[in-house]
Amino acid sequence: MIRINRRQAIGGLAGIAGITAMPRFSFAQSLPLPSSPVALNIIDVAGNLQLTQAAIEKFAKENPALISKVIFSRAPSPELPAKLKAQQTANRVDIDLVLTGPGAMSDGITQGLWIDVWTKYPDLLPKADEIYHEKALMMQKNFGQNEGVAVVYSPSGPLFEYAPDRVKTVPKNAEELLAWVKANPGRFCYARPVNSGPGWTFLMAMPYILGDKNPSDPINGWEKTWAYLKELDQGIDYYPPGTTATMKEFAEGTRDMIVSTFGWDINPRVLGVVPKEAETFALDSTHWVPDTQFMCIPRGVGDDKVAVLLKLMSYMLEPAQQAYTYDKGYFYPGPAVKDVPLNMAPQESQDVIAEFGRPIYEDLIAKYPVEAPLKPQLLVAAFEKWDREVGANKMNK
């Protein structure tokens, strides 16, 4: 997801059960800490800094012997893998840590861009099956694999956000949604899935909602889904490059209905990007496709920095730092680890959820099942097929 805030507009896991928990400030003899502070270059391609920057800066402040400064930057998710690959080929990697969602994470796994931290440094990270809650652990095992360290979690979506003054009949199921879109051409849109959390969850949930023969096989098992998306395309003007654009167009009245998620509903209303009175609905037979964001270390980063980054990763998984991820509802609820209730969050976060959260969300989360997203290689294949056969000439890349 692309963040919208005041600072910037808006496979199984091998061996994870055997990871040994260690105190935060211990380190393996094979990977000593640097003798002088290092500068860290952290790039965010998922809007993750909205959730984690405060805790990262707190770690740097608490550890001046390890970190001299932290440089933050942001980039579109689709652009990062090629940039990293070129740096690694030239043996000049200048990105130390990547904060990523599903797009760059998947591409990085398929291209071998990341260090497999869980298997290479098992004594420098917490024991995953002891700290993560059940659904986040499922995402870590099935999606993060050996390379990504899950740092935030949301049941995500798909939800559908609409303007109640302009949408008088709310679709209840996939058939009614299709009929509404075709009857109201240009009034519905969703962003290109490879660079959008809502677009990504919508794409992967439809095989479950439509009853496709194999939701885990986008190439051979999504016959109903691809047919549905192509028919839906008839009522869509274009596919924005990211979720931010869909929210702005919705707020401006260009669109009456868009694909959303729990966080993308709450946070833009908090920030005033979307009117507070906007409403949401979920389709009958919805299956939630959770979203998780990961911390990844590119191959080619020096051992001195890796040692510091592993400490930072462990720190970010502590409950006190996880409580920051409630934020302003951006990745609702946010924490990936166990036992981090809302009352641990900063008071501002508690107030935001009280005012802009929707009590019905807890019921919806409990009502519908949660499914594991596609494995990285299959997710990349799904993105490519969507780009080629659905988005085609209607994408603003």
Coordinates of C-alpha atoms in Angstrom, one line a residue:
M1 CA 0.0 0.0 0.0
I2 CA 1.1 3.6 -0.6
R3 CA 0.7 5.6 2.6
I4 CA -1.4 8.7 2.8
N5 CA -0.4 11.0 5.7
R6 CA 0.6 14.5 6.4
R7 CA 4.2 13.7 5.6
Q8 CA 3.6 12.4 2.2
A9 CA 0.1 13.0 0.8
I10 CA -1.1 9.6 1.8
G11 CA 6.2 -21.9 0.7
G12 CA 6.4 -22.9 4.1
L13 CA 9.0 -21.5 6.5
A14 CA 11.7 -24.1 6.9
G15 CA 12.8 -24.6 10.4
I16 CA 10.9 -21.7 11.9
A17 CA 9.6 -23.8 14.9
G18 CA 13.2 -24.4 15.9
I19 CA 14.2 -20.7 16.1
T20 CA 15.7 -20.1 19.5
A21 CA 14.6 -17.1 21.5
M22 CA 17.4 -14.9 22.7
P23 CA 17.6 -11.7 24.9
R24 CA 17.4 -8.6 22.9
F25 CA 21.0 -7.5 23.3
S26 CA 22.8 -10.9 22.8
F27 CA 24.6 -11.7 19.6
A28 CA 26.2 -14.7 18.0
Q29 CA 30.0 -14.9 18.0
S30 CA 29.9 -15.2 14.3
L31 CA 28.2 -11.9 13.8
P32 CA 29.7 -9.3 16.2
L33 CA 28.4 -5.8 16.5
P34 CA 30.2 -3.0 14.7
S35 CA 33.0 -1.3 16.5
S36 CA 31.6 2.1 15.6
P37 CA 28.1 3.3 14.8
V38 CA 26.7 2.7 11.3
A39 CA 24.3 4.7 9.2
L40 CA 21.2 2.8 8.0
N41 CA 19.4 3.4 4.8
I42 CA 15.8 2.2 5.1
I43 CA 13.5 2.2 2.1
D44 CA 9.7 1.9 2.4
V45 CA 7.7 0.6 -0.5
A46 CA 4.5 -0.2 1.4
G47 CA 3.6 2.8 3.6
N48 CA 5.1 1.0 6.5
L49 CA 6.9 3.9 8.0
Q50 CA 3.5 5.4 9.1
L51 CA 3.4 2.4 11.5
T52 CA 7.0 1.8 12.4
Q53 CA 9.1 5.0 12.0
A54 CA 8.5 6.2 15.5
A55 CA 9.8 2.9 17.0
I56 CA 12.7 2.8 14.6
E57 CA 13.8 6.3 15.6
K58 CA 13.3 5.3 19.2
F59 CA 15.7 2.4 18.7
A60 CA 18.3 4.6 17.1
K61 CA 18.0 7.1 19.9
E62 CA 18.4 4.4 22.5
N63 CA 21.4 2.9 20.7
P64 CA 23.8 5.6 19.7
A65 CA 26.8 3.2 19.9
L66 CA 25.2 1.2 17.1
I67 CA 23.5 3.7 14.9
S68 CA 24.9 7.1 13.8
K69 CA 21.9 8.1 11.7
V70 CA 18.9 6.6 9.9
I71 CA 18.0 7.7 6.4
F72 CA 14.5 7.0 5.3
S73 CA 13.3 7.0 1.7
R74 CA 10.2 5.8 -0.2
A75 CA 9.6 4.2 -3.6
P76 CA 6.9 2.5 -5.5
S77 CA 6.9 -1.2 -4.9
P78 CA 7.2 -2.4 -8.5
E79 CA 10.4 -0.3 -9.0
L80 CA 12.4 -1.7 -6.1
P81 CA 13.3 -5.3 -7.3
A82 CA 15.0 -4.2 -10.5
K83 CA 16.9 -1.4 -8.6
L84 CA 18.1 -3.9 -6.0
K85 CA 19.1 -6.5 -8.6
A86 CA 21.2 -3.9 -10.4
Q87 CA 22.9 -2.9 -7.2
Q88 CA 23.7 -6.5 -6.3
T89 CA 25.0 -7.2 -9.8
A90 CA 27.3 -4.2 -9.4
N91 CA 28.2 -5.3 -5.9
R92 CA 27.1 -1.8 -4.7
V93 CA 24.1 -2.3 -2.4
D94 CA 23.2 0.9 -0.7
I95 CA 19.8 -0.1 0.7
D96 CA 20.2 -1.8 4.1
L97 CA 16.6 -2.6 5.0
V98 CA 13.4 -2.8 3.0
L99 CA 9.9 -2.4 4.5
T100 CA 7.6 -4.1 2.1
G101 CA 4.2 -5.5 1.4
P102 CA 3.4 -8.4 -0.9
G103 CA 4.6 -7.0 -4.2
A104 CA 8.3 -6.4 -3.7
M105 CA 8.4 -9.1 -1.1
S106 CA 7.3 -11.7 -3.6
D107 CA 9.5 -10.5 -6.4
G108 CA 12.5 -10.4 -4.0
I109 CA 11.9 -14.0 -3.0
T110 CA 11.6 -15.2 -6.6
Q111 CA 14.7 -13.3 -7.6
G112 CA 16.8 -14.2 -4.6
L113 CA 17.2 -10.6 -3.4
W114 CA 16.9 -11.1 0.4
I115 CA 19.0 -12.7 3.1
D116 CA 17.3 -15.7 4.6
V117 CA 17.5 -14.3 8.1
W118 CA 15.4 -16.9 9.8
T119 CA 17.6 -19.8 8.9
K120 CA 21.0 -18.0 8.7
Y121 CA 20.7 -16.2 12.0
P122 CA 18.2 -18.3 14.1
D123 CA 19.8 -17.2 17.4
L124 CA 19.5 -13.4 16.7
L125 CA 15.7 -13.3 16.2
P126 CA 12.9 -14.2 18.6
K127 CA 11.2 -17.6 18.4
A128 CA 8.5 -16.9 15.8
D129 CA 5.9 -19.5 17.1
E130 CA 6.1 -18.0 20.6
I131 CA 5.7 -14.3 19.7
Y132 CA 3.4 -14.1 16.7
H133 CA -0.4 -14.5 17.1
E134 CA -2.0 -17.3 15.1
K135 CA -2.9 -15.4 11.9
A136 CA 0.4 -13.5 11.7
L137 CA 2.3 -16.7 12.2
M138 CA 0.3 -18.2 9.3
M139 CA 1.4 -15.3 7.2
Q140 CA 5.0 -15.6 8.3
K141 CA 5.2 -19.3 7.5
N142 CA 3.2 -19.2 4.2
F143 CA 4.3 -15.9 2.9
G144 CA 7.4 -14.4 4.6
Q145 CA 9.2 -17.7 4.3
N146 CA 12.9 -17.5 5.4
E147 CA 13.5 -13.9 4.3
G148 CA 10.8 -11.6 5.5
V149 CA 10.2 -10.8 9.2
A150 CA 6.5 -9.9 9.7
V151 CA 6.2 -6.7 11.6
V152 CA 2.5 -5.7 11.1
Y153 CA -0.7 -7.6 10.4
S154 CA -4.3 -6.9 9.3
P155 CA -7.2 -9.2 8.3
S156 CA -7.3 -6.5 5.6
G157 CA -10.1 -7.2 3.1
P158 CA -11.7 -6.9 0.7
L159 CA -14.2 -4.3 1.8
F160 CA -16.1 -2.0 -0.5
E161 CA -16.3 1.7 0.4
Y162 CA -19.2 3.8 -0.9
A163 CA -20.8 7.2 -0.7
P164 CA -24.2 6.6 1.0
D165 CA -25.7 9.8 -0.6
R166 CA -24.8 8.5 -4.1
V167 CA -25.2 4.7 -3.7
K168 CA -28.8 3.9 -2.7
T169 CA -28.8 0.2 -3.3
V170 CA -25.8 -1.5 -1.7
P171 CA -24.7 -4.8 -3.5
K172 CA -24.9 -7.9 -1.3
N173 CA -23.0 -10.4 -3.4
A174 CA -20.7 -10.6 -6.4
E175 CA -23.5 -10.8 -8.9
E176 CA -25.1 -7.6 -7.6
L177 CA -21.7 -5.9 -7.5
L178 CA -21.1 -6.7 -11.2
A179 CA -24.6 -5.5 -12.1
W180 CA -24.1 -2.2 -10.2
V181 CA -20.8 -1.6 -11.9
K182 CA -22.2 -2.2 -15.3
A183 CA -25.2 -0.1 -14.6
N184 CA -23.0 2.8 -13.4
P185 CA -20.0 2.9 -15.8
G186 CA -17.0 4.8 -14.5
R187 CA -18.3 5.1 -11.0
F188 CA -16.3 2.1 -9.6
C189 CA -12.6 1.4 -9.6
Y190 CA -9.8 -0.4 -7.8
A191 CA -6.1 0.1 -8.1
R192 CA -3.5 -2.1 -9.9
P193 CA -3.1 -5.1 -7.5
V194 CA 0.7 -5.3 -7.5
N195 CA 0.9 -1.9 -5.9
S196 CA -2.3 -1.8 -3.8
G197 CA -3.3 -3.6 -0.6
P198 CA -7.1 -3.3 -1.4
G199 CA -6.4 -4.3 -5.0
W200 CA -4.3 -7.2 -3.9
T201 CA -6.8 -8.6 -1.4
F202 CA -9.7 -8.2 -3.8
L203 CA -7.8 -10.1 -6.5
M204 CA -7.1 -13.1 -4.2
A205 CA -10.5 -13.1 -2.4
M206 CA -12.6 -13.4 -5.6
P207 CA -11.8 -17.1 -6.2
Y208 CA -13.2 -17.9 -2.8
I209 CA -16.2 -15.6 -3.2
L210 CA -17.0 -17.0 -6.7
G211 CA -16.3 -20.6 -5.8
D212 CA -13.5 -21.2 -8.2
K213 CA -12.2 -24.8 -8.4
N214 CA -8.7 -24.0 -7.0
P215 CA -8.2 -20.6 -5.3
S216 CA -4.5 -21.4 -4.7
D217 CA -3.8 -21.7 -8.5
P218 CA -4.3 -18.4 -10.3
I219 CA -3.2 -19.8 -13.7
N220 CA -5.3 -23.0 -13.9
G221 CA -7.8 -22.7 -11.0
W222 CA -9.4 -19.2 -11.4
E223 CA -11.6 -19.6 -14.5
K224 CA -14.6 -17.9 -12.8
T225 CA -12.4 -15.1 -11.4
W226 CA -10.7 -14.1 -14.6
A227 CA -14.0 -14.1 -16.4
Y228 CA -15.6 -12.0 -13.7
L229 CA -12.8 -9.4 -13.6
K230 CA -12.9 -9.1 -17.4
E231 CA -16.6 -8.5 -17.3
L232 CA -16.2 -6.1 -14.4
D233 CA -13.6 -4.2 -16.5
Q234 CA -16.4 -3.2 -18.9
G235 CA -17.6 -0.7 -16.3
I236 CA -14.2 0.6 -15.3
D237 CA -12.5 3.6 -16.8
Y238 CA -9.0 2.9 -15.7
Y239 CA -6.9 1.3 -12.9
P240 CA -5.0 3.8 -10.8
P241 CA -1.4 3.0 -9.9
G242 CA -2.0 2.9 -6.2
T243 CA -4.7 3.1 -3.5
T244 CA -4.1 6.8 -2.8
A245 CA -5.5 7.8 -6.2
T246 CA -8.7 5.8 -5.6
M247 CA -9.3 7.5 -2.3
K248 CA -8.8 10.9 -3.8
E249 CA -11.2 10.2 -6.6
F250 CA -13.7 8.8 -4.3
A251 CA -13.5 11.9 -2.0
E252 CA -13.8 14.2 -5.0
G253 CA -16.9 12.4 -6.2
T254 CA -15.4 11.0 -9.4
R255 CA -16.1 7.5 -8.1
D256 CA -19.0 6.4 -6.0
M257 CA -17.6 3.0 -4.9
I258 CA -14.1 1.7 -4.5
V259 CA -12.3 -1.4 -3.1
S260 CA -11.0 -0.9 0.4
T261 CA -9.7 -2.6 3.5
F262 CA -10.2 -2.1 7.2
G263 CA -7.2 0.2 7.4
W264 CA -7.9 2.0 4.2
D265 CA -11.4 2.8 5.4
I266 CA -10.3 4.1 8.8
N267 CA -7.1 6.0 8.1
P268 CA -8.2 8.2 5.2
R269 CA -11.3 9.3 7.2
V270 CA -9.0 10.1 10.1
L271 CA -6.8 12.3 7.9
G272 CA -9.8 14.0 6.2
V273 CA -8.9 12.6 2.8
V274 CA -12.2 10.7 2.7
P275 CA -15.4 12.1 4.2
K276 CA -16.2 10.7 7.7
E277 CA -19.7 9.6 6.5
A278 CA -18.4 7.1 4.0
E279 CA -19.7 3.6 4.5
T280 CA -18.4 0.1 3.8
F281 CA -19.8 -3.4 3.1
A282 CA -18.5 -6.9 2.6
L283 CA -19.8 -9.3 0.0
D284 CA -21.7 -12.5 1.0
S285 CA -19.3 -15.4 1.2
T286 CA -16.3 -13.1 1.8
H287 CA -13.0 -14.7 2.7
W288 CA -10.5 -12.3 4.3
V289 CA -7.1 -12.2 2.6
P290 CA -4.8 -10.8 5.3
D291 CA -2.1 -8.3 4.6
T292 CA 1.2 -8.4 6.4
Q293 CA 4.2 -6.1 5.9
F294 CA 7.8 -7.4 6.4
M295 CA 11.3 -6.2 7.1
C296 CA 13.8 -7.6 4.7
I297 CA 17.6 -7.3 4.4
P298 CA 19.0 -7.3 0.9
R299 CA 21.8 -9.6 0.0
G300 CA 25.0 -7.7 -0.2
V301 CA 24.5 -5.7 3.1
G302 CA 27.7 -5.9 5.2
D303 CA 27.8 -8.0 8.3
D304 CA 28.3 -5.0 10.6
K305 CA 25.0 -3.6 9.4
V306 CA 23.2 -6.9 9.4
A307 CA 24.1 -7.4 13.1
V308 CA 22.5 -4.0 13.9
L309 CA 19.5 -4.7 11.7
L310 CA 18.8 -8.0 13.4
K311 CA 18.8 -6.2 16.7
L312 CA 16.4 -3.6 15.3
M313 CA 14.1 -6.4 13.9
S314 CA 13.9 -8.1 17.3
Y315 CA 13.2 -4.7 19.0
M316 CA 10.4 -4.0 16.6
L317 CA 8.7 -7.3 17.6
E318 CA 8.5 -6.3 21.3
P319 CA 5.0 -5.5 22.5
A320 CA 5.9 -1.9 23.4
Q321 CA 7.0 -1.2 19.9
Q322 CA 4.1 -3.2 18.3
A323 CA 1.6 -1.0 20.2
Y324 CA 2.7 1.9 17.9
T325 CA 1.3 0.0 14.9
Y326 CA -2.3 0.8 15.9
D327 CA -1.3 4.2 14.5
K328 CA -4.4 6.0 13.1
G329 CA -6.0 2.8 11.9
Y330 CA -3.8 2.6 8.8
F331 CA -3.2 -1.2 9.1
Y332 CA -6.1 -2.0 11.5
P333 CA -5.5 -3.4 13.9
G334 CA -1.7 -3.6 13.3
P335 CA 0.2 -5.7 15.8
A336 CA 1.6 -9.0 14.5
V337 CA 2.6 -10.3 18.0
K338 CA 0.5 -11.7 20.8
D339 CA -0.9 -9.8 23.7
V340 CA -0.8 -6.2 22.4
P341 CA -4.3 -4.8 23.3
L342 CA -5.4 -1.4 22.2
N343 CA -4.9 0.1 25.7
M344 CA -1.1 -0.3 25.2
A345 CA -1.2 2.0 22.2
P346 CA -0.5 5.7 22.5
Q347 CA -3.6 7.7 23.7
E348 CA -4.0 9.3 20.2
S349 CA -4.4 5.9 18.6
Q350 CA -6.9 4.8 21.2
D351 CA -8.9 8.0 20.6
V352 CA -8.8 7.6 16.8
I353 CA -10.1 4.0 16.9
A354 CA -12.9 5.0 19.3
E355 CA -14.0 7.8 16.9
F356 CA -13.4 6.3 13.5
G357 CA -13.4 2.6 14.0
R358 CA -16.5 0.6 13.2
P359 CA -17.9 -1.8 15.9
I360 CA -19.2 -4.1 13.2
Y361 CA -15.6 -4.8 12.1
E362 CA -14.9 -7.2 14.9
D363 CA -18.1 -9.1 14.0
L364 CA -17.1 -9.2 10.4
I365 CA -13.6 -10.4 11.1
A366 CA -15.0 -13.2 13.2
K367 CA -17.8 -14.0 10.8
Y368 CA -15.8 -14.9 7.7
P369 CA -12.7 -17.2 7.3
V370 CA -9.2 -16.0 6.8
E371 CA -7.2 -17.5 3.9
A372 CA -3.5 -17.6 3.3
P373 CA -2.5 -15.5 0.4
L374 CA -0.9 -17.0 -2.6
K375 CA 2.7 -18.1 -2.2
P376 CA 5.1 -15.6 -3.6
Q377 CA 5.8 -17.2 -7.0
L378 CA 2.1 -17.7 -7.6
L379 CA 1.3 -14.2 -6.5
V380 CA 3.8 -12.8 -9.0
A381 CA 2.1 -15.0 -11.7
A382 CA -1.3 -13.6 -10.7
F383 CA -0.1 -10.0 -10.8
E384 CA 1.4 -10.6 -14.2
K385 CA -1.7 -12.2 -15.6
W386 CA -3.9 -9.4 -14.2
D387 CA -1.6 -6.8 -15.8
R388 CA -1.7 -8.7 -19.1
E389 CA -5.3 -9.8 -19.4
V390 CA -7.3 -7.4 -17.2
G391 CA -5.5 -4.1 -16.7
A392 CA -3.9 -4.1 -20.1
N393 CA -4.6 -0.7 -21.7
K394 CA -6.3 0.8 -18.7
M395 CA -3.4 1.1 -16.3
N396 CA -1.7 4.3 -15.4
K397 CA 1.7 2.8 -14.5

